[in-house]
mmCIF file of C-alpha atoms in Angstrom:
data_model
loop_
_atom_site.group_PDB
_atom_site.id
_atom_site.type_symbol
_atom_site.label_atom_id
_atom_site.label_comp_id
_atom_site.label_asym_id
_atom_site.label_seq_id
_atom_site.Cartn_x
_atom_site.Cartn_y
_atom_site.Cartn_z
ATOM 1 C CA MET S 1 12.884 4.401 14.194
ATOM 2 C CA ILE S 2 12.551 1.947 11.018
ATOM 3 C CA SER S 3 14.496 -1.302 9.489
ATOM 4 C CA ASN S 4 17.184 -1.671 7.327
ATOM 5 C CA LYS S 5 14.731 -3.794 5.768
ATOM 6 C CA PHE S 6 11.837 -1.687 5.144
ATOM 7 C CA LEU S 7 14.573 1.506 3.892
ATOM 8 C CA GLY S 8 16.056 -1.581 1.693
ATOM 9 C CA ALA S 9 12.855 -2.293 -0.104
ATOM 10 C CA VAL S 10 12.125 0.577 -0.431
ATOM 11 C CA ARG S 11 15.134 1.640 -2.226
ATOM 12 C CA ALA S 12 14.543 -1.412 -4.190
ATOM 13 C CA MET S 13 11.631 0.303 -5.779
ATOM 14 C CA THR S 14 13.956 2.161 -7.754
ATOM 15 C CA GLN S 15 15.699 -0.110 -9.049
ATOM 16 C CA CYS S 16 14.939 -2.129 -12.288
ATOM 17 C CA THR S 17 13.836 -5.627 -11.990
ATOM 18 C CA ALA S 18 15.062 -8.350 -15.117
ATOM 19 C CA ARG S 19 11.226 -7.311 -16.189
ATOM 20 C CA SER S 20 12.125 -5.252 -19.149
ATOM 21 C CA TYR S 21 10.919 -1.584 -18.758
ATOM 22 C CA SER S 22 11.106 1.572 -21.736
ATOM 23 C CA ALA S 23 13.982 4.192 -21.877
ATOM 24 C CA GLY S 24 14.377 6.575 -19.529
ATOM 25 C CA GLY S 25 12.287 7.525 -16.097
ATOM 26 C CA ASN S 26 8.277 8.704 -15.594
ATOM 27 C CA SER S 27 6.640 11.924 -18.212
ATOM 28 C CA ALA S 28 6.073 15.553 -16.618
ATOM 29 C CA VAL S 29 2.314 14.497 -16.482
ATOM 30 C CA TRP S 30 3.272 12.727 -13.440
ATOM 31 C CA SER S 31 5.834 12.717 -10.377
ATOM 32 C CA LEU S 32 5.720 10.876 -7.110
ATOM 33 C CA GLY S 33 4.276 12.223 -4.221
ATOM 34 C CA LYS S 34 5.074 11.925 0.094
ATOM 35 C CA LEU S 35 5.289 8.100 1.123
ATOM 36 C CA ASN S 36 1.477 8.072 2.214
ATOM 37 C CA HIS S 37 1.455 5.158 4.603
ATOM 38 C CA VAL S 38 2.704 1.800 5.196
ATOM 39 C CA ALA S 39 0.178 -1.139 5.588
ATOM 40 C CA ILE S 40 0.828 -4.086 8.228
ATOM 41 C CA ALA S 41 -1.846 -6.918 8.510
ATOM 42 C CA VAL S 42 -2.767 -7.406 11.652
ATOM 43 C CA PRO S 43 -4.118 -10.939 12.755
ATOM 44 C CA ASP S 44 -6.835 -9.575 15.831
ATOM 45 C CA LEU S 45 -7.051 -5.779 15.182
ATOM 46 C CA GLN S 46 -8.051 -4.306 18.843
ATOM 47 C CA ALA S 47 -5.637 -5.836 19.375
ATOM 48 C CA ALA S 48 -2.777 -4.848 17.572
ATOM 49 C CA THR S 49 -4.581 -0.812 17.796
ATOM 50 C CA ALA S 50 -4.547 -0.980 21.426
ATOM 51 C CA MET S 51 -1.081 -1.710 21.451
ATOM 52 C CA TYR S 52 -0.603 0.797 19.520
ATOM 53 C CA ARG S 53 -3.262 3.819 21.238
ATOM 54 C CA ASP S 54 -2.794 2.281 24.579
ATOM 55 C CA VAL S 55 1.211 1.337 24.969
ATOM 56 C CA LEU S 56 3.105 3.293 21.987
ATOM 57 C CA GLY S 57 -0.315 6.039 23.010
ATOM 58 C CA ALA S 58 -0.200 7.075 19.329
ATOM 59 C CA ALA S 59 -3.621 8.542 18.228
ATOM 60 C CA VAL S 60 -6.089 5.853 16.314
ATOM 61 C CA SER S 61 -8.618 6.352 13.448
ATOM 62 C CA GLU S 62 -12.100 4.359 13.826
ATOM 63 C CA GLU S 63 -12.115 0.791 12.367
ATOM 64 C CA GLN S 64 -13.583 1.374 8.655
ATOM 65 C CA ALA S 65 -15.176 -1.609 6.640
ATOM 66 C CA LEU S 66 -13.939 -2.029 3.522
ATOM 67 C CA PRO S 67 -16.391 -4.849 2.354
ATOM 68 C CA GLU S 68 -14.362 -3.559 -1.936
ATOM 69 C CA HIS S 69 -10.828 -4.346 -0.639
ATOM 70 C CA GLY S 70 -12.022 -7.182 1.084
ATOM 71 C CA VAL S 71 -10.688 -5.727 5.129
ATOM 72 C CA THR S 72 -10.827 -3.280 7.798
ATOM 73 C CA THR S 73 -8.170 -1.099 8.555
ATOM 74 C CA VAL S 74 -7.487 1.465 10.876
ATOM 75 C CA PHE S 75 -5.073 4.541 10.554
ATOM 76 C CA VAL S 76 -2.205 4.590 13.321
ATOM 77 C CA ASN S 77 -1.407 8.808 12.946
ATOM 78 C CA LEU S 78 2.074 9.374 12.887
ATOM 79 C CA ASP S 79 3.826 12.954 12.276
ATOM 80 C CA ASN S 80 5.620 12.178 8.887
ATOM 81 C CA THR S 81 2.960 9.008 7.623
ATOM 82 C CA LYS S 82 0.160 7.050 8.479
ATOM 83 C CA LEU S 83 0.639 3.004 8.973
ATOM 84 C CA GLU S 84 -2.316 0.735 8.366
ATOM 85 C CA LEU S 85 -3.667 -1.479 10.603
ATOM 86 C CA LEU S 86 -5.299 -4.390 7.950
ATOM 87 C CA HIS S 87 -7.259 -7.114 8.507
ATOM 88 C CA PRO S 88 -9.986 -8.850 6.724
ATOM 89 C CA LEU S 89 -13.206 -8.613 6.453
ATOM 90 C CA GLY S 90 -15.225 -10.916 4.385
ATOM 91 C CA ASP S 91 -13.980 -14.961 2.778
ATOM 92 C CA LYS S 92 -12.273 -13.552 -0.348
ATOM 93 C CA SER S 93 -10.500 -11.423 1.674
ATOM 94 C CA PRO S 94 -7.003 -10.952 0.326
ATOM 95 C CA ILE S 95 -5.736 -9.557 3.229
ATOM 96 C CA ALA S 96 -6.928 -13.709 4.253
ATOM 97 C CA GLY S 97 -4.542 -15.589 1.819
ATOM 98 C CA PHE S 98 -1.559 -12.664 3.528
ATOM 99 C CA LEU S 99 -2.286 -14.244 7.455
ATOM 100 C CA ASN S 100 -2.587 -18.086 5.866
ATOM 101 C CA LYS S 101 1.031 -17.253 5.219
ATOM 102 C CA ASN S 102 1.760 -15.089 7.805
ATOM 103 C CA LYS S 103 1.096 -16.407 11.258
ATOM 104 C CA ALA S 104 1.650 -13.314 12.771
ATOM 105 C CA GLY S 105 0.978 -10.709 10.398
ATOM 106 C CA GLY S 106 3.701 -8.464 8.910
ATOM 107 C CA ILE S 107 3.999 -5.137 6.454
ATOM 108 C CA HIS S 108 1.671 -5.617 3.031
ATOM 109 C CA HIS S 109 2.374 -3.051 1.446
ATOM 110 C CA VAL S 110 3.351 0.748 1.125
ATOM 111 C CA CYS S 111 1.961 3.476 -0.510
ATOM 112 C CA ILE S 112 2.775 6.665 -2.222
ATOM 113 C CA GLU S 113 0.923 8.789 -3.897
ATOM 114 C CA VAL S 114 1.196 10.458 -7.248
ATOM 115 C CA ASN S 115 0.375 13.784 -8.673
ATOM 116 C CA ASP S 116 -2.340 12.323 -11.769
ATOM 117 C CA ILE S 117 -2.761 8.702 -10.849
ATOM 118 C CA GLU S 118 -4.466 8.114 -14.466
ATOM 119 C CA SER S 119 -1.760 9.081 -16.572
ATOM 120 C CA ALA S 120 0.553 7.551 -13.869
ATOM 121 C CA VAL S 121 -1.517 3.967 -14.587
ATOM 122 C CA LYS S 122 -1.639 4.441 -17.967
ATOM 123 C CA GLU S 123 2.124 4.610 -18.561
ATOM 124 C CA LEU S 124 3.880 2.246 -16.181
ATOM 125 C CA LYS S 125 1.188 0.327 -18.082
ATOM 126 C CA ALA S 126 3.099 0.516 -21.219
ATOM 127 C CA LYS S 127 6.897 -0.262 -18.846
ATOM 128 C CA ASN S 128 5.293 -3.271 -18.542
ATOM 129 C CA ILE S 129 3.781 -3.188 -14.760
ATOM 130 C CA ARG S 130 1.423 -4.724 -13.907
ATOM 131 C CA CYS S 131 -1.168 -3.709 -11.984
ATOM 132 C CA LEU S 132 -3.806 -5.900 -10.072
ATOM 133 C CA SER S 133 -6.805 -3.980 -11.544
ATOM 134 C CA GLU S 134 -8.079 -2.566 -14.694
ATOM 135 C CA GLU S 135 -8.848 0.896 -13.280
ATOM 136 C CA THR S 136 -8.005 2.802 -10.556
ATOM 137 C CA ARG S 137 -10.324 2.461 -7.445
ATOM 138 C CA ILE S 138 -11.345 4.139 -4.979
ATOM 139 C CA GLY S 139 -9.183 3.037 -1.823
ATOM 140 C CA ALA S 140 -9.128 4.245 1.716
ATOM 141 C CA HIS S 141 -9.312 7.863 2.111
ATOM 142 C CA GLY S 142 -11.698 8.261 -0.576
ATOM 143 C CA LYS S 143 -8.918 8.050 -3.543
ATOM 144 C CA PRO S 144 -8.542 6.621 -6.313
ATOM 145 C CA VAL S 145 -5.899 4.175 -6.163
ATOM 146 C CA MET S 146 -3.772 1.430 -7.897
ATOM 147 C CA PHE S 147 -1.434 -1.396 -6.822
ATOM 148 C CA LEU S 148 1.365 -2.811 -8.845
ATOM 149 C CA HIS S 149 1.954 -6.082 -9.442
ATOM 150 C CA PRO S 150 5.182 -7.193 -6.081
ATOM 151 C CA LYS S 151 6.659 -9.228 -8.976
ATOM 152 C CA ASP S 152 7.822 -5.912 -11.320
ATOM 153 C CA CYS S 153 8.677 -4.034 -7.813
ATOM 154 C CA ASN S 154 11.240 -5.876 -6.362
ATOM 155 C CA GLY S 155 9.220 -7.819 -4.527
ATOM 156 C CA VAL S 156 6.678 -5.021 -2.515
ATOM 157 C CA LEU S 157 3.548 -4.797 -3.154
ATOM 158 C CA VAL S 158 2.984 -0.108 -4.076
ATOM 159 C CA GLU S 159 -0.250 1.094 -3.506
ATOM 160 C CA LEU S 160 -0.098 4.185 -5.497
ATOM 161 C CA GLU S 161 -3.317 7.055 -3.936
ATOM 162 C CA GLN S 162 -3.599 9.938 -6.270
ATOM 163 C CA GLU S 163 -2.509 12.862 -3.796
#
């Protein structure tokens, strides 16, 4: 069951904040697709994997090290989406900082698919949405991704991923 707090965060992503945005919705060039995954930072990847696999009976992937992102991931496969378990990899991992502030772990970001990520990034930048990197990078699914600054998305770190 998805919590009301999480649903509120997803709804909030579609509302404007105090920042200045261009008028109008997105162009016809790109559109949002489905929720790809919810990422959860975990202090113990093996224990979290075992909980989803052995206690809840979910199918889980093998661990995947992503040094360019500073994380090791495991995907928990659900009928309608996935959970991405994130654990720090290396000294400069952004997940290490998150876990320093949130010792037990917690929701780190949501990932939404888009049908044309390059057009989406270009248009969002034009609407004053800050991106966390200059260019898209290849994510855990081998597809281009871009993270949007949480201060521009109502406190939610949003990852866009090419369909």
